[in-house]
Amino acid sequence: MNYTNHISKADIAEPLLERFLSYVSIWTTSDSAAADSGVQPSTEQQRVFAKSLEAELKKLGVTDVTVTEHAYVCARIPATKGLESVPPVCFLAHIDTVDEVDGKNVKPQVHKNYDGAAIKLNGGTVLEPSKDKFLAEASGDTIITSDGTTLLGADDKAGIAVIMTGIAEIIAKNIPHGELEIVFSPDEETGHGMDNVPLDWFHSKQCYTFDGGHAGEIEIECFNAYKAEIDFAGRAMHTGTARPDMVNAISMASSFVQMLPPAEKPETTDCRQGFYAPMEISGHIESAKVVLFLRDFEADGMERRINTVKQLASAVEAQFPGGRANVKITQQYLNMFQKIQENPLVADMLKKALLNTGIEPKLVPIRGGTDGSRLTELGLPTPNVFTGGHNFHSKSEWASLAQMVCAEEVLVELVKLWAKER
Ligand SMILES: [Zn+2]
């Protein structure tokens, strides 16, 4: 489907593009290692961006806005007179970009009236419409890429630009609304995005994250996610006189990884299939460690995976007499589907908002987690909404201006729909 008719709405498309270009130019790469050690924000440059968003909101006329010590931007707009009993709704997006790909000195390139040909960027980065059906469909649209040497940062500056432009429109056109809340959060990419979210601050009992991909895609389901850490204890000996007493923990760890089902790896699965992902292997003869991510959409599927890990650890012990394998399992996040289903209005409103703006909703399960899954777990059902960004976490990341406009229209429509809810 082609969405180019939406860019003709210049009063939205122009300020949206201007915001997007200015946001992606600001360096906000987060730092996984620092975040893992409990530092938030994991990088100070995120706070700088948070402060500038605070200033922009104030300029729009939002008076109740703060940046917390952990760099969450929290803004609240009181309900229009007479709509105080409408349920408050919160919109979220994240300010950081992933640290796996360079996100400093992003130089966005605007391809106006994109001709549908391959886009050749610096550093050998090529965007090939023949291999990217969404790019092929985007001819006539305004496409934004990086210069090819960095990521673009549409993940999630497209979300921030969409929310900011939506709020600006609501204020400028005096669109009646219930109480609105906006949260821009740090460190989403590190998995710590909700670690210090000020839960007590929220009036809203439901939220929407704008942190998704192609137009129409909405997400109310994500993986169940657990981490397995397997510690292998061996017995070190001089290698010259090792026979028969040495038990090599390195061999144990690699044997364990080899036993994982080859058809259930991240690189051999897609759609609704879960997997075992070895993330780290380390150690020496005396002791070694494997860190494994377990992912499954179903709770019983996850139970099966946890049992398999334990059985494989026992099998390794049997294979290496005298060696020990100790399994530790920790929960990372849970599939938000069930909790969102318990409060169907939140997702129903979203589907309706898409349909009312002429966009066919497409439910896609997220093969990962989101800030939304954490918030949902914490009691605030939070579906995720497309923003028009594509090829996230790569130098070939691109964004569609027409689809960003669609996302902005969905946000404004959501506000209108909720305003009718008493
Ligand atoms: Zn994101």
Short mmCIF file of C-alpha atoms and ligand atoms in Angstrom, two decimals:
data_model
loop_
_atom_site.label_atom_id
_atom_site.label_comp_id
_atom_site.label_asym_id
_atom_site.label_seq_id
_atom_site.Cartn_x
_atom_site.Cartn_y
_atom_site.Cartn_z
CA MET A 1 0.00 0.00 0.00
CA ASN A 2 1.20 3.48 -0.87
CA TYR A 3 0.76 6.27 1.68
CA THR A 4 2.11 9.19 -0.35
CA ASN A 5 -1.23 11.05 -0.28
CA HIS A 6 -0.53 11.72 3.41
CA ILE A 7 2.56 13.91 2.71
CA SER A 8 0.38 16.40 0.90
CA LYS A 9 -0.82 17.50 4.35
CA ALA A 10 1.89 20.15 4.51
CA ASP A 11 0.76 21.66 7.84
CA ILE A 12 1.69 18.34 9.47
CA ALA A 13 4.36 16.96 7.13
CA GLU A 14 6.59 20.04 7.18
CA PRO A 15 6.95 20.54 10.94
CA LEU A 16 7.15 16.76 11.40
CA LEU A 17 10.07 16.50 8.97
CA GLU A 18 11.79 19.52 10.50
CA ARG A 19 11.55 18.01 13.99
CA PHE A 20 12.70 14.60 12.82
CA LEU A 21 15.78 16.03 11.08
CA SER A 22 16.75 18.06 14.12
CA TYR A 23 16.26 15.12 16.54
CA VAL A 24 18.30 12.59 14.55
CA SER A 25 21.16 15.07 14.36
CA ILE A 26 21.44 14.99 18.15
CA TRP A 27 23.73 12.26 19.48
CA THR A 28 21.91 10.05 22.02
CA THR A 29 23.60 6.64 21.83
CA SER A 30 23.05 4.69 25.04
CA ASP A 31 25.66 2.40 26.66
CA SER A 32 24.59 -1.18 27.45
CA ALA A 33 27.48 -1.87 29.81
CA ALA A 34 26.84 1.25 31.88
CA ALA A 35 23.09 0.54 31.91
CA ASP A 36 23.73 -3.06 33.04
CA SER A 37 25.76 -1.72 35.94
CA GLY A 38 22.83 0.43 37.04
CA VAL A 39 23.76 3.84 35.62
CA GLN A 40 20.79 5.79 34.24
CA PRO A 41 20.89 7.61 31.99
CA SER A 42 23.70 5.40 30.76
CA THR A 43 25.12 8.35 28.77
CA GLU A 44 24.91 12.06 29.61
CA GLN A 45 24.11 13.01 26.01
CA GLN A 46 20.64 11.53 26.54
CA ARG A 47 20.02 14.06 29.30
CA VAL A 48 21.01 16.89 26.95
CA PHE A 49 18.35 15.75 24.46
CA ALA A 50 15.80 15.26 27.27
CA LYS A 51 16.38 18.88 28.37
CA SER A 52 15.86 20.17 24.84
CA LEU A 53 12.59 18.22 24.55
CA GLU A 54 11.47 19.73 27.85
CA ALA A 55 12.20 23.21 26.46
CA GLU A 56 10.31 22.44 23.25
CA LEU A 57 7.25 21.22 25.16
CA LYS A 58 7.29 24.40 27.26
CA LYS A 59 7.46 26.44 24.07
CA LEU A 60 4.35 24.63 22.84
CA GLY A 61 2.61 25.81 25.99
CA VAL A 62 2.89 22.66 28.11
CA THR A 63 3.63 24.00 31.59
CA ASP A 64 3.65 20.76 33.60
CA VAL A 65 6.88 19.21 32.31
CA THR A 66 10.00 17.95 34.08
CA VAL A 67 13.11 15.89 33.42
CA THR A 68 13.72 13.41 36.26
CA GLU A 69 17.20 12.72 37.68
CA HIS A 70 17.27 9.59 35.47
CA ALA A 71 16.45 11.67 32.35
CA TYR A 72 12.79 10.77 31.82
CA VAL A 73 10.86 13.65 30.25
CA CYS A 74 7.43 13.65 31.92
CA ALA A 75 4.79 16.06 30.65
CA ARG A 76 1.12 16.44 31.47
CA ILE A 77 -1.58 18.45 29.72
CA PRO A 78 -4.77 19.01 31.70
CA ALA A 79 -8.07 17.93 30.16
CA THR A 80 -10.11 20.41 28.16
CA LYS A 81 -12.75 22.04 30.41
CA GLY A 82 -15.66 19.65 30.78
CA LEU A 83 -13.63 16.55 29.82
CA GLU A 84 -12.02 16.02 33.23
CA SER A 85 -13.71 12.62 33.64
CA VAL A 86 -12.26 11.24 30.40
CA PRO A 87 -9.64 8.52 31.11
CA PRO A 88 -6.11 9.98 30.88
CA VAL A 89 -3.89 8.52 28.15
CA CYS A 90 -0.10 8.49 27.96
CA PHE A 91 2.13 8.47 24.86
CA LEU A 92 5.70 7.17 25.02
CA ALA A 93 8.82 7.11 22.88
CA HIS A 94 12.50 6.58 23.70
CA ILE A 95 15.28 9.11 23.34
CA ASP A 96 18.29 6.79 22.98
CA THR A 97 19.70 4.96 19.97
CA VAL A 98 21.35 1.56 20.00
CA ASP A 99 25.09 1.33 20.73
CA GLU A 100 25.85 -1.47 18.22
CA VAL A 101 25.89 0.97 15.29
CA ASP A 102 27.52 4.42 15.26
CA GLY A 103 24.91 7.05 16.10
CA LYS A 104 27.14 10.14 16.39
CA ASN A 105 27.22 12.89 13.75
CA VAL A 106 24.17 11.55 11.94
CA LYS A 107 23.77 13.45 8.67
CA PRO A 108 20.22 12.82 7.51
CA GLN A 109 19.63 12.77 3.74
CA VAL A 110 16.19 13.72 2.46
CA HIS A 111 15.15 11.99 -0.76
CA LYS A 112 12.15 14.05 -1.87
CA ASN A 113 9.77 12.41 -4.34
CA TYR A 114 11.79 9.18 -4.14
CA ASP A 115 12.09 7.61 -7.60
CA GLY A 116 12.13 3.96 -6.48
CA ALA A 117 15.74 3.35 -7.55
CA ALA A 118 18.54 1.89 -5.41
CA ILE A 119 19.91 4.48 -2.98
CA LYS A 120 23.73 4.47 -2.87
CA LEU A 121 25.17 6.05 0.26
CA ASN A 122 28.69 6.54 1.62
CA GLY A 123 30.74 3.65 2.99
CA GLY A 124 29.24 1.17 0.54
CA THR A 125 25.77 1.30 2.12
CA VAL A 126 23.12 0.59 -0.52
CA LEU A 127 19.36 0.49 -0.05
CA GLU A 128 18.00 -1.96 -2.60
CA PRO A 129 14.27 -1.73 -3.37
CA SER A 130 14.52 -5.13 -5.07
CA LYS A 131 15.33 -6.61 -1.65
CA ASP A 132 13.05 -4.34 0.40
CA LYS A 133 9.41 -4.42 -0.64
CA PHE A 134 8.46 -1.54 1.62
CA LEU A 135 11.12 0.65 0.00
CA ALA A 136 9.89 -0.43 -3.44
CA GLU A 137 6.36 0.64 -2.44
CA ALA A 138 7.60 4.02 -1.25
CA SER A 139 8.21 5.62 -4.63
CA GLY A 140 6.77 9.13 -4.70
CA ASP A 141 7.23 9.42 -0.95
CA THR A 142 9.81 11.50 0.92
CA ILE A 143 12.42 9.09 2.28
CA ILE A 144 15.01 9.94 4.90
CA THR A 145 18.26 7.95 5.27
CA SER A 146 21.59 8.55 7.01
CA ASP A 147 24.64 9.33 4.85
CA GLY A 148 25.47 5.61 5.06
CA THR A 149 28.18 5.83 7.73
CA THR A 150 25.86 5.84 10.78
CA LEU A 151 22.41 4.65 11.73
CA LEU A 152 19.58 7.12 11.13
CA GLY A 153 17.88 7.00 14.52
CA ALA A 154 14.29 6.78 13.27
CA ASP A 155 14.20 4.25 16.11
CA ASP A 156 12.86 6.11 17.95
CA LYS A 157 13.19 9.74 16.97
CA ALA A 158 10.38 9.15 14.49
CA GLY A 159 8.24 8.32 17.54
CA ILE A 160 9.28 11.48 19.35
CA ALA A 161 8.66 13.64 16.27
CA VAL A 162 5.22 12.03 15.80
CA ILE A 163 4.20 12.64 19.42
CA MET A 164 5.57 16.19 19.51
CA THR A 165 3.82 17.13 16.25
CA GLY A 166 0.57 15.49 17.37
CA ILE A 167 0.62 17.42 20.65
CA ALA A 168 1.43 20.65 18.78
CA GLU A 169 -1.55 20.07 16.48
CA ILE A 170 -3.92 19.32 19.36
CA ILE A 171 -2.85 22.52 21.12
CA ALA A 172 -2.87 24.70 17.99
CA LYS A 173 -6.31 23.52 16.81
CA ASN A 174 -7.85 23.38 20.29
CA ILE A 175 -8.88 19.75 19.77
CA PRO A 176 -10.91 18.72 22.84
CA HIS A 177 -9.13 16.03 24.87
CA GLY A 178 -8.96 14.29 28.24
CA GLU A 179 -5.83 14.56 30.34
CA LEU A 180 -2.78 13.72 28.22
CA GLU A 181 0.58 12.50 29.42
CA ILE A 182 3.83 12.23 27.50
CA VAL A 183 6.92 10.30 28.56
CA PHE A 184 10.21 10.26 26.66
CA SER A 185 12.41 7.61 28.25
CA PRO A 186 16.17 6.87 28.21
CA ASP A 187 18.00 3.58 27.66
CA GLU A 188 15.26 1.56 25.93
CA GLU A 189 17.84 -0.07 23.68
CA THR A 190 19.77 -1.40 26.67
CA GLY A 191 16.70 -3.20 28.06
CA HIS A 192 16.65 -0.84 31.05
CA GLY A 193 14.18 1.71 29.69
CA MET A 194 11.65 1.27 32.48
CA ASP A 195 14.07 0.71 35.38
CA ASN A 196 13.49 4.12 36.92
CA VAL A 197 10.23 5.17 35.32
CA PRO A 198 8.35 7.25 37.92
CA LEU A 199 5.32 4.95 38.15
CA ASP A 200 3.68 7.07 40.87
CA TRP A 201 3.66 10.01 38.50
CA PHE A 202 1.23 8.41 36.01
CA HIS A 203 -2.45 9.30 36.09
CA SER A 204 -3.00 7.21 32.95
CA LYS A 205 -4.09 3.60 33.25
CA GLN A 206 -3.15 2.93 29.62
CA CYS A 207 -0.35 4.03 27.32
CA TYR A 208 0.73 3.82 23.70
CA THR A 209 4.37 3.54 22.67
CA PHE A 210 5.23 4.98 19.26
CA ASP A 211 8.23 2.80 18.49
CA GLY A 212 7.32 0.58 15.56
CA GLY A 213 7.89 0.06 11.86
CA HIS A 214 5.77 0.02 8.73
CA ALA A 215 2.45 1.89 8.50
CA GLY A 216 -0.42 -0.13 9.91
CA GLU A 217 1.70 -2.34 12.12
CA ILE A 218 0.56 -2.46 15.72
CA GLU A 219 1.92 -4.72 18.38
CA ILE A 220 0.13 -6.13 21.37
CA GLU A 221 2.22 -9.24 21.69
CA CYS A 222 5.90 -9.83 22.38
CA PHE A 223 8.13 -12.68 23.46
CA ASN A 224 8.29 -14.18 26.91
CA ALA A 225 11.96 -13.71 27.70
CA TYR A 226 14.19 -15.58 30.13
CA LYS A 227 17.93 -15.71 30.58
CA ALA A 228 19.74 -18.97 31.37
CA GLU A 229 23.23 -18.83 32.86
CA ILE A 230 24.99 -22.18 32.93
CA ASP A 231 28.14 -22.46 35.04
CA PHE A 232 30.37 -25.39 34.20
CA ALA A 233 32.85 -26.57 36.86
CA GLY A 234 35.73 -28.71 35.58
CA ARG A 235 39.02 -29.90 37.07
CA ALA A 236 42.31 -28.34 35.91
CA MET A 237 45.45 -30.45 35.49
CA HIS A 238 48.81 -29.97 33.78
CA THR A 239 48.02 -30.64 30.13
CA GLY A 240 51.00 -33.01 29.89
CA THR A 241 49.69 -35.27 32.63
CA ALA A 242 45.98 -34.63 32.26
CA ARG A 243 44.94 -38.16 31.47
CA PRO A 244 42.56 -39.29 32.90
CA ASP A 245 41.73 -36.73 35.58
CA MET A 246 41.31 -33.45 33.73
CA VAL A 247 37.73 -32.25 33.23
CA ASN A 248 37.79 -29.34 30.80
CA ALA A 249 35.03 -26.82 31.51
CA ILE A 250 35.63 -25.19 28.11
CA SER A 251 34.81 -28.48 26.39
CA MET A 252 31.73 -28.85 28.59
CA ALA A 253 30.47 -25.38 27.66
CA SER A 254 31.05 -25.87 23.94
CA SER A 255 29.45 -29.33 24.06
CA PHE A 256 26.39 -27.75 25.66
CA VAL A 257 26.11 -25.10 22.93
CA GLN A 258 26.51 -27.79 20.24
CA MET A 259 23.58 -29.75 21.70
CA LEU A 260 21.11 -26.85 21.32
CA PRO A 261 18.51 -27.64 18.64
CA PRO A 262 19.92 -26.18 15.37
CA ALA A 263 16.45 -25.39 14.02
CA GLU A 264 15.67 -23.25 17.07
CA LYS A 265 18.25 -20.49 16.83
CA PRO A 266 17.58 -16.79 16.11
CA GLU A 267 19.16 -17.19 12.67
CA THR A 268 16.95 -20.18 11.80
CA THR A 269 13.56 -18.94 13.05
CA ASP A 270 11.05 -16.18 12.35
CA CYS A 271 7.40 -15.16 12.88
CA ARG A 272 6.00 -16.98 15.90
CA GLN A 273 8.83 -19.47 16.44
CA GLY A 274 10.82 -19.17 19.64
CA PHE A 275 14.52 -19.86 20.05
CA TYR A 276 17.62 -20.48 22.16
CA ALA A 277 20.22 -17.76 21.58
CA PRO A 278 23.74 -18.30 22.95
CA MET A 279 24.83 -14.75 23.85
CA GLU A 280 28.14 -15.32 25.58
CA ILE A 281 30.65 -18.07 26.27
CA SER A 282 33.64 -17.52 28.53
CA GLY A 283 35.98 -19.37 30.84
CA HIS A 284 39.01 -21.59 31.24
CA ILE A 285 39.69 -25.24 32.09
CA GLU A 286 38.52 -25.01 35.70
CA SER A 287 35.28 -23.13 35.06
CA ALA A 288 33.29 -21.82 32.11
CA LYS A 289 30.01 -20.05 31.58
CA VAL A 290 27.37 -19.90 28.87
CA VAL A 291 24.74 -17.17 28.78
CA LEU A 292 21.68 -18.10 26.79
CA PHE A 293 18.56 -16.09 25.94
CA LEU A 294 15.32 -18.10 25.78
CA ARG A 295 12.44 -16.65 23.77
CA ASP A 296 8.92 -18.01 23.24
CA PHE A 297 5.48 -16.46 22.69
CA GLU A 298 3.77 -19.20 24.72
CA ALA A 299 4.16 -19.81 28.45
CA ASP A 300 4.18 -23.60 28.03
CA GLY A 301 6.71 -23.27 25.21
CA MET A 302 8.95 -21.35 27.59
CA GLU A 303 8.52 -24.05 30.24
CA ARG A 304 9.63 -26.64 27.67
CA ARG A 305 12.73 -24.56 26.84
CA ILE A 306 13.71 -24.17 30.48
CA ASN A 307 13.38 -27.95 30.96
CA THR A 308 15.45 -28.59 27.84
CA VAL A 309 18.25 -26.37 29.15
CA LYS A 310 18.27 -28.30 32.43
CA GLN A 311 18.25 -31.66 30.62
CA LEU A 312 21.11 -30.64 28.33
CA ALA A 313 23.12 -29.46 31.35
CA SER A 314 22.60 -32.90 32.95
CA ALA A 315 23.59 -34.58 29.67
CA VAL A 316 26.85 -32.61 29.68
CA GLU A 317 27.52 -33.73 33.26
CA ALA A 318 27.01 -37.34 32.15
CA GLN A 319 29.35 -36.80 29.21
CA PHE A 320 32.08 -35.31 31.42
CA PRO A 321 32.29 -37.42 34.62
CA GLY A 322 33.49 -35.31 37.54
CA GLY A 323 32.29 -32.08 35.94
CA ARG A 324 29.31 -30.06 37.22
CA ALA A 325 26.80 -27.91 35.39
CA ASN A 326 24.74 -25.42 37.37
CA VAL A 327 21.74 -23.71 35.74
CA LYS A 328 20.36 -20.34 36.83
CA ILE A 329 17.19 -19.03 35.16
CA THR A 330 15.98 -15.40 35.39
CA GLN A 331 12.90 -13.78 33.89
CA GLN A 332 13.59 -10.74 31.67
CA TYR A 333 10.12 -9.75 30.46
CA LEU A 334 6.76 -11.37 29.68
CA ASN A 335 4.44 -11.44 26.69
CA MET A 336 2.05 -8.52 27.14
CA PHE A 337 -0.77 -10.18 25.15
CA GLN A 338 -2.73 -11.55 28.08
CA LYS A 339 -2.68 -8.33 30.13
CA ILE A 340 -3.71 -6.28 27.08
CA GLN A 341 -6.57 -8.71 26.40
CA GLU A 342 -7.79 -8.21 29.97
CA ASN A 343 -8.45 -4.57 29.05
CA PRO A 344 -9.53 -4.86 25.38
CA LEU A 345 -10.59 -1.21 25.06
CA VAL A 346 -6.96 -0.07 24.79
CA ALA A 347 -6.21 -2.15 21.70
CA ASP A 348 -9.72 -1.69 20.27
CA MET A 349 -9.34 2.10 20.39
CA LEU A 350 -6.04 1.79 18.56
CA LYS A 351 -7.46 -0.39 15.78
CA LYS A 352 -10.36 2.03 15.42
CA ALA A 353 -8.00 5.01 15.24
CA LEU A 354 -6.12 3.36 12.37
CA LEU A 355 -9.29 2.47 10.48
CA ASN A 356 -10.67 6.00 10.94
CA THR A 357 -7.52 7.41 9.35
CA GLY A 358 -7.73 5.00 6.42
CA ILE A 359 -4.99 2.63 7.52
CA GLU A 360 -5.50 -1.12 7.68
CA PRO A 361 -4.30 -2.39 11.10
CA LYS A 362 -1.87 -5.28 10.97
CA LEU A 363 -1.15 -7.06 14.24
CA VAL A 364 2.43 -8.26 14.35
CA PRO A 365 4.06 -10.12 17.22
CA ILE A 366 7.28 -8.42 18.34
CA ARG A 367 10.26 -10.78 18.25
CA GLY A 368 11.71 -8.90 21.18
CA GLY A 369 10.47 -6.78 24.03
CA THR A 370 9.50 -3.15 24.39
CA ASP A 371 9.14 -0.61 27.11
CA GLY A 372 5.46 -1.37 26.52
CA SER A 373 5.84 -4.95 27.71
CA ARG A 374 7.44 -3.78 30.95
CA LEU A 375 4.75 -1.15 31.50
CA THR A 376 2.03 -3.69 30.71
CA GLU A 377 3.52 -6.00 33.30
CA LEU A 378 3.52 -3.11 35.77
CA GLY A 379 -0.25 -2.72 35.24
CA LEU A 380 -0.52 -0.20 32.37
CA PRO A 381 -1.53 -1.96 29.16
CA THR A 382 0.69 -0.44 26.45
CA PRO A 383 0.36 -1.45 22.79
CA ASN A 384 3.03 -0.36 20.36
CA VAL A 385 2.29 1.73 17.26
CA PHE A 386 4.15 2.06 13.94
CA THR A 387 6.16 5.22 13.19
CA GLY A 388 7.21 4.64 9.56
CA GLY A 389 10.83 3.70 10.35
CA HIS A 390 12.46 0.70 8.64
CA ASN A 391 15.67 -1.38 8.92
CA PHE A 392 16.26 -0.40 12.53
CA HIS A 393 19.70 -0.80 14.10
CA SER A 394 21.56 -0.53 10.81
CA LYS A 395 23.27 1.93 8.50
CA SER A 396 20.55 1.25 5.93
CA GLU A 397 17.84 2.49 8.29
CA TRP A 398 15.27 4.69 6.53
CA ALA A 399 12.07 6.50 7.40
CA SER A 400 9.01 7.38 5.36
CA LEU A 401 7.64 10.87 5.87
CA ALA A 402 4.20 9.83 4.59
CA GLN A 403 4.04 7.04 7.17
CA MET A 404 5.22 9.34 9.96
CA VAL A 405 2.30 11.60 9.02
CA CYS A 406 -0.01 8.54 9.23
CA ALA A 407 1.30 7.81 12.74
CA GLU A 408 0.67 11.42 13.75
CA GLU A 409 -2.91 11.17 12.42
CA VAL A 410 -3.41 7.98 14.44
CA LEU A 411 -2.25 9.74 17.59
CA VAL A 412 -4.63 12.68 17.09
CA GLU A 413 -7.48 10.27 16.28
CA LEU A 414 -6.72 8.26 19.43
CA VAL A 415 -7.00 11.45 21.48
CA LYS A 416 -10.35 12.23 19.84
CA LEU A 417 -11.68 8.71 20.41
CA TRP A 418 -10.66 8.64 24.07
CA ALA A 419 -12.26 12.08 24.55
CA LYS A 420 -15.63 10.45 23.85
CA GLU A 421 -15.03 7.85 26.57
CA ARG A 422 -16.52 8.70 29.98
ZN ZN B 1 12.92 1.55 19.52
#
